[in-house]
Tab-separated table of C-alpha atoms in Angstrom:
chain	number	residue	atom	x	y	z
P	1117	MET	CA	94.370	21.406	2.927
P	1118	ALA	CA	97.489	22.923	2.744
P	1119	LYS	CA	99.906	20.716	1.111
P	1120	ARG	CA	103.376	19.667	3.669
P	1121	PHE	CA	105.747	20.183	1.184
P	1122	PHE	CA	107.325	22.631	-1.637
P	1123	GLU	CA	106.974	21.491	-4.848
P	1124	ASN	CA	110.362	20.094	-6.318
P	1125	ILE	CA	111.443	22.362	-9.462
P	1126	PHE	CA	114.523	19.973	-9.432
P	1127	PRO	CA	115.054	18.580	-12.886
P	1128	SER	CA	114.619	15.028	-12.155
P	1129	TYR	CA	118.526	14.115	-12.680
P	1130	THR	CA	121.011	16.327	-15.029
P	1131	PRO	CA	124.520	14.628	-15.618
P	1132	ARG	CA	126.351	17.216	-14.410
P	1133	GLU	CA	129.727	18.274	-11.933
P	1134	LEU	CA	128.410	17.768	-8.684
P	1135	ASN	CA	128.833	20.192	-5.520
P	1136	THR	CA	129.717	18.279	-2.994
P	1137	SER	CA	134.065	19.746	-2.260
P	1138	PRO	CA	134.627	20.872	1.259
P	1139	GLN	CA	135.073	23.911	0.230
P	1140	TYR	CA	131.950	24.740	-2.084
P	1141	TRP	CA	129.917	24.215	1.364
P	1142	ARG	CA	132.863	25.501	3.756
P	1143	THR	CA	130.816	29.006	4.278
P	1144	ARG	CA	127.746	28.017	4.598
P	1145	LEU	CA	128.315	25.176	7.072
P	1146	PHE	CA	130.479	27.127	9.572
P	1147	ASP	CA	127.769	29.638	9.445
P	1148	MET	CA	125.433	27.700	10.912
P	1149	VAL	CA	127.637	25.240	13.283
P	1150	ASP	CA	128.574	29.638	14.279
P	1151	TYR	CA	124.977	30.179	15.036
P	1152	ILE	CA	124.482	27.040	16.680
P	1153	LYS	CA	127.947	27.040	19.565
P	1154	LYS	CA	126.193	31.293	19.681
P	1155	ASN	CA	123.121	29.022	20.783
P	1156	ALA	CA	124.030	25.750	22.350
P	1157	ALA	CA	123.749	26.520	26.007
P	1158	LEU	CA	119.215	27.316	25.122
P	1159	SER	CA	119.581	23.437	25.039
P	1160	ASN	CA	116.822	22.517	27.556
P	1161	ASP	CA	117.981	18.921	27.795
P	1162	ASN	CA	121.407	17.380	27.226
P	1163	ASP	CA	119.923	13.660	25.347
P	1164	LEU	CA	120.880	12.847	22.084
P	1165	TYR	CA	117.241	14.505	20.268
P	1166	THR	CA	117.331	17.390	21.245
P	1167	GLY	CA	119.764	18.460	23.258
P	1168	SER	CA	123.291	19.463	24.469
P	1169	THR	CA	124.914	16.277	23.710
P	1170	GLY	CA	123.268	15.485	19.851
P	1171	ILE	CA	125.053	18.783	19.649
P	1172	ALA	CA	128.405	17.871	21.471
P	1173	PHE	CA	127.734	14.601	18.503
P	1174	MET	CA	127.655	17.522	15.611
P	1175	PHE	CA	130.926	18.799	16.291
P	1176	PHE	CA	132.451	15.064	16.445
P	1177	CYS	CA	131.068	14.460	13.393
P	1178	LEU	CA	133.388	17.770	11.892
P	1179	ALA	CA	136.058	16.522	13.162
P	1180	GLU	CA	136.201	13.710	11.831
P	1181	SER	CA	134.617	15.068	8.659
P	1182	ASP	CA	137.397	14.178	5.744
P	1183	GLY	CA	137.094	17.403	4.757
P	1184	TYR	CA	137.477	19.874	7.835
P	1185	ARG	CA	139.603	17.572	9.914
P	1186	ASN	CA	142.300	20.413	9.812
P	1187	ASP	CA	139.534	21.507	12.373
P	1188	ALA	CA	139.428	18.450	14.692
P	1189	LYS	CA	141.092	19.759	17.933
P	1190	LYS	CA	139.183	22.879	18.061
P	1191	PHE	CA	135.951	20.761	17.372
P	1192	LEU	CA	136.443	18.168	19.979
P	1193	ASN	CA	136.929	20.837	22.743
P	1194	TYR	CA	133.841	22.725	21.399
P	1195	ALA	CA	132.029	19.061	21.758
P	1196	ILE	CA	133.614	19.066	25.304
P	1197	GLU	CA	131.877	22.419	26.200
P	1198	CYS	CA	128.320	21.257	24.878
P	1199	LEU	CA	129.381	18.127	27.393
P	1200	SER	CA	129.895	20.835	30.475
P	1201	LEU	CA	126.784	22.286	29.722
P	1202	LYS	CA	124.104	19.583	31.362
P	1203	PRO	CA	126.749	17.926	33.314
P	1204	ALA	CA	125.370	13.694	33.007
P	1205	ILE	CA	123.997	11.712	35.723
P	1206	LEU	CA	126.684	8.773	35.255
P	1207	PHE	CA	124.298	6.084	36.118
P	1208	SER	CA	120.230	6.699	36.228
P	1209	SER	CA	118.970	3.354	36.299
P	1210	SER	CA	115.333	4.698	34.560
P	1211	SER	CA	116.376	6.033	31.488
P	1212	ALA	CA	119.928	4.131	31.680
P	1213	CYS	CA	119.411	1.699	28.457
P	1214	GLN	CA	117.358	5.329	26.329
P	1215	PHE	CA	119.439	5.442	23.413
P	1216	ILE	CA	118.571	8.525	21.314
P	1217	CYS	CA	116.506	10.204	24.306
P	1218	GLY	CA	118.022	9.462	27.836
P	1219	ASP	CA	120.977	8.353	29.260
P	1220	ALA	CA	122.998	5.599	26.988
P	1221	GLY	CA	122.736	8.630	24.092
P	1222	ILE	CA	124.243	10.505	26.536
P	1223	ASN	CA	127.465	8.371	27.731
P	1224	ALA	CA	128.069	6.790	24.149
P	1225	VAL	CA	129.197	9.708	22.859
P	1226	SER	CA	130.992	11.505	25.955
P	1227	ALA	CA	132.490	7.984	26.039
P	1228	VAL	CA	133.745	8.836	22.584
P	1229	ILE	CA	134.514	12.320	22.504
P	1230	TYR	CA	136.859	11.815	25.624
P	1231	HIS	CA	138.695	9.017	23.642
P	1232	ARG	CA	138.992	11.699	21.006
P	1233	VAL	CA	140.273	14.553	23.145
P	1234	GLY	CA	142.459	11.673	25.259
P	1235	ASN	CA	140.871	11.196	28.928
P	1236	GLU	CA	140.631	7.389	29.399
P	1237	ILE	CA	139.303	8.354	32.510
P	1238	LEU	CA	136.081	10.179	31.860
P	1239	ALA	CA	135.700	8.450	28.566
P	1240	ASN	CA	135.237	4.436	30.781
P	1241	LYS	CA	134.028	6.380	33.076
P	1242	HIS	CA	130.999	7.063	29.889
P	1243	LEU	CA	131.969	3.271	28.480
P	1244	GLU	CA	130.788	1.805	32.491
P	1245	SER	CA	127.925	3.387	32.373
P	1246	PHE	CA	127.068	2.349	29.239
P	1247	LYS	CA	127.707	-0.795	29.248
P	1248	LYS	CA	125.587	-1.641	32.971
P	1249	GLY	CA	122.612	-0.703	30.896
P	1250	ALA	CA	122.043	-3.551	29.386
P	1251	ILE	CA	120.943	-4.267	32.617
P	1252	THR	CA	117.798	-1.785	32.974
P	1253	CYS	CA	116.731	-3.546	29.294
P	1254	GLN	CA	116.522	-7.139	30.147
P	1255	PRO	CA	113.139	-7.356	31.189
P	1256	ILE	CA	110.862	-8.675	28.915
P	1257	ASP	CA	109.059	-5.881	30.608
P	1258	PHE	CA	111.195	-3.169	32.032
P	1259	PHE	CA	109.459	-0.131	30.271
P	1260	LYS	CA	105.716	-0.652	29.722
P	1261	PRO	CA	104.674	1.793	27.135
P	1262	GLY	CA	106.714	-0.110	25.148
P	1263	GLY	CA	110.071	-1.116	25.500
P	1264	ASP	CA	111.830	-2.469	22.203
P	1265	GLU	CA	111.772	0.467	19.498
P	1266	LEU	CA	114.411	2.438	18.534
P	1267	PHE	CA	114.363	6.247	21.081
P	1268	VAL	CA	114.115	4.415	24.575
P	1269	GLY	CA	114.157	1.217	24.261
P	1270	ARG	CA	116.249	-2.081	23.611
P	1271	ALA	CA	116.330	-1.443	19.778
P	1272	GLY	CA	118.078	2.173	20.341
P	1273	TYR	CA	120.620	1.165	22.822
P	1274	LEU	CA	121.447	-2.069	21.170
P	1275	CYS	CA	122.118	0.796	17.641
P	1276	GLY	CA	124.372	2.201	20.379
P	1277	ILE	CA	126.586	-0.964	20.750
P	1278	LEU	CA	127.290	-0.822	16.602
P	1279	TRP	CA	127.886	2.455	16.639
P	1280	LEU	CA	130.326	2.060	19.739
P	1281	GLU	CA	132.056	-0.760	17.770
P	1282	LYS	CA	132.590	1.273	14.556
P	1283	ILE	CA	133.986	4.247	16.392
P	1284	LEU	CA	136.139	2.431	18.893
P	1285	GLY	CA	136.926	-0.314	17.390
P	1286	LYS	CA	136.405	-2.777	19.850
P	1287	GLU	CA	133.836	-4.995	21.715
P	1288	ILE	CA	131.840	-3.345	23.241
P	1289	LEU	CA	129.282	-6.228	24.940
P	1290	PRO	CA	129.703	-9.994	25.008
P	1291	ASP	CA	128.211	-11.623	22.165
P	1292	THR	CA	125.774	-13.434	24.823
P	1293	ASP	CA	124.934	-10.373	26.076
P	1294	ILE	CA	123.517	-9.384	22.883
P	1295	ILE	CA	122.081	-12.061	21.722
P	1296	GLN	CA	119.740	-12.048	25.042
P	1297	LEU	CA	118.862	-8.850	24.136
P	1298	CYS	CA	117.586	-9.629	20.528
P	1299	SER	CA	115.417	-12.738	22.166
P	1300	THR	CA	114.100	-10.109	24.350
P	1301	ILE	CA	113.475	-8.151	21.481
P	1302	VAL	CA	112.101	-11.622	19.419
P	1303	GLU	CA	109.620	-13.001	22.046
P	1304	SER	CA	108.719	-9.782	23.304
P	1305	GLY	CA	107.115	-9.160	19.307
P	1306	ARG	CA	105.653	-12.736	19.482
P	1307	LYS	CA	104.161	-11.901	22.847
P	1308	TYR	CA	102.739	-9.310	21.706
P	1309	SER	CA	101.236	-10.199	18.134
P	1310	ARG	CA	99.965	-13.829	19.658
P	1311	ARG	CA	98.164	-11.069	22.533
P	1312	THR	CA	96.872	-8.662	19.304
P	1313	LYS	CA	96.264	-11.450	17.012
P	1314	SER	CA	98.795	-9.574	14.950
P	1315	ILE	CA	99.368	-10.065	11.357
P	1316	PHE	CA	102.776	-10.086	11.950
P	1317	PRO	CA	104.681	-12.638	13.668
P	1318	LEU	CA	106.222	-9.598	14.653
P	1319	MET	CA	104.395	-6.191	16.420
P	1320	TYR	CA	105.048	-4.420	19.026
P	1321	SER	CA	102.967	-0.857	20.606
P	1322	TYR	CA	104.376	2.329	21.822
P	1323	TYR	CA	102.499	4.455	23.984
P	1324	LYS	CA	99.514	1.217	23.099
P	1325	THR	CA	100.142	2.472	19.078
P	1326	GLU	CA	101.098	-0.044	16.634
P	1327	TYR	CA	103.892	1.735	15.012
P	1328	LEU	CA	105.823	1.301	11.804
P	1329	GLY	CA	108.435	3.729	11.327
P	1330	ALA	CA	111.975	4.279	12.128
P	1331	ALA	CA	111.104	6.279	14.957
P	1332	HIS	CA	109.213	4.042	17.411
P	1333	GLY	CA	108.000	1.195	14.636
P	1334	LEU	CA	108.701	-2.264	13.747
P	1335	SER	CA	111.090	-0.766	10.277
P	1336	THR	CA	113.866	0.076	12.913
P	1337	ILE	CA	113.292	-2.659	15.295
P	1338	LEU	CA	113.982	-5.136	12.605
P	1339	GLN	CA	116.630	-3.583	11.143
P	1340	THR	CA	118.302	-3.661	14.267
P	1341	LEU	CA	118.292	-7.154	15.053
P	1342	ILE	CA	119.298	-8.533	11.184
P	1343	SER	CA	122.911	-6.134	11.477
P	1344	PHE	CA	123.011	-8.147	14.435
P	1345	PRO	CA	124.953	-11.758	12.630
P	1346	GLN	CA	125.833	-12.809	15.902
P	1347	PHE	CA	122.269	-12.983	16.790
P	1348	ILE	CA	120.749	-13.634	13.222
P	1349	GLU	CA	123.016	-17.230	12.001
P	1350	THR	CA	122.237	-18.980	15.141
P	1351	ASN	CA	118.748	-18.667	15.457
P	1352	GLN	CA	116.659	-19.726	12.605
P	1353	SER	CA	113.156	-19.564	13.637
P	1354	ALA	CA	113.924	-15.784	15.064
P	1355	LYS	CA	115.596	-15.188	11.652
P	1356	GLN	CA	111.984	-16.984	10.202
P	1357	ASP	CA	109.855	-14.645	11.608
P	1358	ILE	CA	112.451	-11.570	11.499
P	1359	LYS	CA	112.067	-12.419	7.694
P	1360	LYS	CA	108.353	-12.891	7.814
P	1361	SER	CA	108.057	-9.196	9.325
P	1362	ILE	CA	109.764	-7.635	6.486
P	1363	ASP	CA	108.232	-9.259	3.333
P	1364	LEU	CA	104.773	-8.157	5.515
P	1365	LEU	CA	105.790	-4.665	5.774
P	1366	VAL	CA	107.256	-4.818	2.356
P	1367	SER	CA	103.202	-5.657	1.051
P	1368	LEU	CA	101.908	-2.395	2.631
P	1369	GLN	CA	104.007	-0.775	0.580
P	1370	THR	CA	102.087	2.013	-1.166
P	1371	ASP	CA	101.486	2.584	-4.996
P	1372	SER	CA	103.172	6.609	-3.931
P	1373	GLY	CA	106.305	4.518	-2.366
P	1374	ASN	CA	105.286	4.979	1.356
P	1375	PHE	CA	104.353	3.190	4.300
P	1376	PRO	CA	102.017	3.682	6.441
P	1377	CYS	CA	102.891	5.605	10.328
P	1378	ALA	CA	100.651	2.782	12.407
P	1379	MET	CA	98.588	-0.566	11.596
P	1380	ASP	CA	95.712	2.186	12.219
P	1381	GLU	CA	95.982	3.070	8.766
P	1382	LEU	CA	94.593	0.418	6.947
P	1383	GLY	CA	92.000	0.154	5.231
P	1384	SER	CA	89.184	2.649	5.619
P	1385	LEU	CA	91.283	3.543	7.947
P	1386	LYS	CA	94.365	4.636	5.188
P	1387	ARG	CA	95.669	8.271	5.371
P	1388	PRO	CA	94.716	10.313	2.362
P	1389	GLU	CA	97.610	10.358	-0.247
P	1390	SER	CA	97.328	14.364	0.032
P	1391	ASP	CA	98.443	13.863	3.501
P	1392	GLU	CA	100.723	11.338	3.532
P	1393	LEU	CA	103.508	11.896	6.310
P	1394	VAL	CA	106.754	11.222	4.118
P	1395	HIS	CA	109.553	12.030	7.066
P	1396	TRP	CA	111.730	9.956	8.621
P	1397	CYS	CA	110.644	9.336	11.730
P	1398	HIS	CA	107.017	8.157	10.577
P	1399	GLY	CA	107.236	6.732	6.421
P	1400	SER	CA	109.961	5.574	3.663
P	1401	PRO	CA	113.035	8.319	4.705
P	1402	GLY	CA	113.025	6.329	7.813
P	1403	VAL	CA	111.750	2.629	6.939
P	1404	VAL	CA	113.992	2.345	3.799
P	1405	TYR	CA	116.872	1.342	6.085
P	1406	LEU	CA	115.718	-1.548	6.512
P	1407	LEU	CA	115.155	-2.345	3.114
P	1408	ALA	CA	118.393	-1.825	2.257
P	1409	LYS	CA	119.835	-3.742	5.166
P	1410	ALA	CA	117.398	-6.471	4.423
P	1411	TYR	CA	118.449	-5.700	0.902
P	1412	LEU	CA	122.570	-6.523	2.063
P	1413	LEU	CA	121.252	-9.452	4.057
P	1414	PHE	CA	119.374	-11.343	2.334
P	1415	LYS	CA	119.991	-10.223	-1.414
P	1416	GLU	CA	116.422	-9.915	-2.737
P	1417	PRO	CA	115.547	-8.463	-5.659
P	1418	SER	CA	112.368	-7.251	-4.466
P	1419	TYR	CA	113.968	-5.090	-1.404
P	1420	LEU	CA	116.325	-2.681	-3.408
P	1421	GLU	CA	112.745	-2.370	-5.725
P	1422	SER	CA	110.943	-0.955	-2.770
P	1423	CYS	CA	114.272	1.210	-1.872
P	1424	LEU	CA	113.942	2.860	-5.045
P	1425	LYS	CA	110.332	3.419	-5.067
P	1426	CYS	CA	110.817	5.283	-1.176
P	1427	GLY	CA	114.041	7.338	-3.729
P	1428	ASP	CA	110.703	8.603	-5.646
P	1429	LEU	CA	108.354	9.133	-3.249
P	1430	VAL	CA	111.314	11.507	-1.338
P	1431	TRP	CA	112.585	13.137	-4.846
P	1432	ASN	CA	108.428	14.539	-4.785
P	1433	LYS	CA	107.793	14.960	-1.468
P	1434	GLY	CA	110.371	15.311	0.658
P	1435	LEU	CA	111.225	18.885	0.816
P	1436	LEU	CA	109.050	18.937	3.806
P	1437	LYS	CA	108.331	22.391	5.119
P	1438	LYS	CA	108.314	21.261	8.697
P	1439	GLY	CA	111.814	22.751	8.324
P	1440	PRO	CA	115.529	21.929	7.766
P	1441	GLY	CA	116.086	18.913	10.262
P	1442	LEU	CA	116.444	15.128	10.819
P	1443	CYS	CA	113.508	13.442	11.838
P	1444	HIS	CA	110.924	15.398	10.639
P	1445	GLY	CA	112.733	18.221	7.678
P	1446	VAL	CA	114.719	17.962	4.450
P	1447	ALA	CA	118.091	16.935	5.415
P	1448	GLY	CA	116.767	13.600	7.184
P	1449	ASN	CA	114.626	13.562	3.357
P	1450	GLY	CA	118.231	13.936	1.894
P	1451	TYR	CA	119.574	11.443	4.017
P	1452	VAL	CA	117.762	8.863	1.449
P	1453	PHE	CA	119.546	9.388	-1.355
P	1454	LEU	CA	122.533	9.152	0.045
P	1455	LEU	CA	122.408	5.808	1.646
P	1456	LEU	CA	120.789	4.987	-2.123
P	1457	TYR	CA	123.652	6.062	-3.372
P	1458	ARG	CA	125.890	4.201	-1.660
P	1459	LEU	CA	124.007	0.942	-1.844
P	1460	THR	CA	123.700	1.345	-6.231
P	1461	GLY	CA	126.370	3.401	-6.864
P	1462	ASP	CA	123.820	5.655	-9.121
P	1463	THR	CA	125.404	8.689	-8.755
P	1464	LYS	CA	121.558	10.227	-10.236
P	1465	HIS	CA	121.116	9.723	-5.578
P	1466	LEU	CA	123.734	11.689	-5.432
P	1467	TYR	CA	122.925	15.319	-8.073
P	1468	ARG	CA	119.520	14.729	-5.702
P	1469	ALA	CA	120.578	14.586	-1.670
P	1470	VAL	CA	123.025	17.507	-3.014
P	1471	MET	CA	120.153	19.312	-4.685
P	1472	PHE	CA	118.200	18.712	-0.809
P	1473	GLY	CA	121.477	20.772	0.438
P	1474	GLU	CA	120.770	23.746	-1.847
P	1475	PHE	CA	117.657	23.936	-1.558
P	1476	LEU	CA	118.004	24.251	2.596
P	1477	PHE	CA	119.535	27.610	1.529
P	1478	THR	CA	117.461	29.303	-1.232
P	1479	ASP	CA	114.974	32.361	-0.313
P	1480	GLU	CA	111.647	30.001	-0.222
P	1481	PHE	CA	113.231	27.785	1.948
P	1482	MET	CA	113.951	30.242	4.616
P	1483	LYS	CA	111.378	32.889	3.877
P	1484	LYS	CA	108.432	29.639	4.228
P	1485	SER	CA	109.525	26.846	6.273
P	1486	LYS	CA	108.449	26.370	10.622
P	1487	THR	CA	111.137	27.458	12.895
P	1488	PRO	CA	111.755	23.880	15.011
P	1489	ASP	CA	110.344	23.940	18.162
P	1490	ASN	CA	114.158	22.843	18.951
P	1491	MET	CA	115.741	24.883	16.248
P	1492	PHE	CA	120.181	23.458	17.653
P	1493	SER	CA	119.044	20.444	18.383
P	1494	LEU	CA	120.190	17.623	16.534
P	1495	PHE	CA	116.876	14.964	15.403
P	1496	GLU	CA	114.470	18.475	15.418
P	1497	GLY	CA	116.727	21.353	13.790
P	1498	LEU	CA	120.339	22.904	12.721
P	1499	ALA	CA	122.575	20.288	14.266
P	1500	GLY	CA	121.391	17.344	13.058
P	1501	THR	CA	121.680	19.572	9.370
P	1502	VAL	CA	125.351	20.481	9.670
P	1503	CYS	CA	125.810	16.477	9.464
P	1504	TYR	CA	123.279	16.031	6.378
P	1505	LEU	CA	125.779	19.055	4.999
P	1506	ILE	CA	129.407	17.292	6.129
P	1507	ASP	CA	128.642	14.065	4.306
P	1508	LEU	CA	127.473	15.655	1.126
P	1509	THR	CA	131.035	16.382	1.186
P	1510	GLN	CA	131.789	12.468	1.847
P	1511	PRO	CA	129.386	10.176	-0.142
P	1512	GLN	CA	131.076	7.086	-0.328
P	1513	LYS	CA	131.024	7.593	3.725
P	1514	ALA	CA	127.519	9.418	4.673
P	1515	CYS	CA	125.186	7.864	7.099
P	1516	PHE	CA	122.044	8.986	8.965
P	1517	PRO	CA	122.780	9.324	13.194
P	1518	PHE	CA	123.529	6.158	14.327
P	1519	LEU	CA	121.904	3.517	11.428
P	1520	ASP	CA	124.581	3.556	10.199
P	1521	ILE	CA	124.171	-0.130	7.747
P	1522	PHE	CA	126.422	-0.974	5.773
């Protein structure tokens, strides 16, 4: 079986001056931005994952960045153009709470961009539409295939709230509504766990698969729950179940530092190490965000040790052949090192992040990596890569889109 990754021939760590200045990356980054802008209209939809709103988010990140803020007005105008390619339906009950792959994400990003350009009428319309999504996902079984995960479920909606609070600096939903949504996630996890006799006190399925990773699985659901102190500090029984679930997940970390994609890959069904997935969506590059958040909350050294094992695995196997993107590409894996740098202050991790950025422009990568299905998108393609390159120039505030744990 062909390897899923390029061999990493960079020295593990060489103390040196790191190329993190905006000027160093400017030409390559702006060339990529121009390429995306010329092709943004090719987006098939308007969601955050593969659509035009994800590209608008990229322009927003450029406008907000420390190094390229002088061009903020231009970038925000480009963001508005992207939002206009496929105008959002202000409220669709079917996807009103779906953040990464639905209307909630479109409305959240639109609200912020219109706010930044001073169009408060449209900003408020989109924000109010986002808030209505909370009603949609209140019923425990609102989405039968699995309504708790990141892309289309309650965890994603709550991540949207965290992001909006950070950017807008104000309360988005009352604590009572947030606590209700978090409580529903816990109740849903307990209910499923009892029915399936899971070893986890909280377990979830998405289209009948018990995923563990970031995209559809347990790790981001738990991460989201411990991100709301108004819930976690007032519901001790939920906190105990969440903590036990985190500890059980840590116990599944392999010797290589990875995590199984799903519960159906345990024991005799374990995926061979040569075929393991080292992606943000499935594997340690996504689970590491839960581990880091748990370390910040519970202060247990074992969580940090687990994070560092994730980092070493990504260094060895994270230069993925699947492409440059966030979900299952080099940029998404590079964010692991930016996370570890913020978590520890160790410049080794910043060095590794820069090396992943450099690799994106090597002949080997450009000639031999696969072309993503959605080449210009935020999660699969170049828009997410641009976000990563921006964050290489501002490592003290770098974060994977919508998953800032600090």
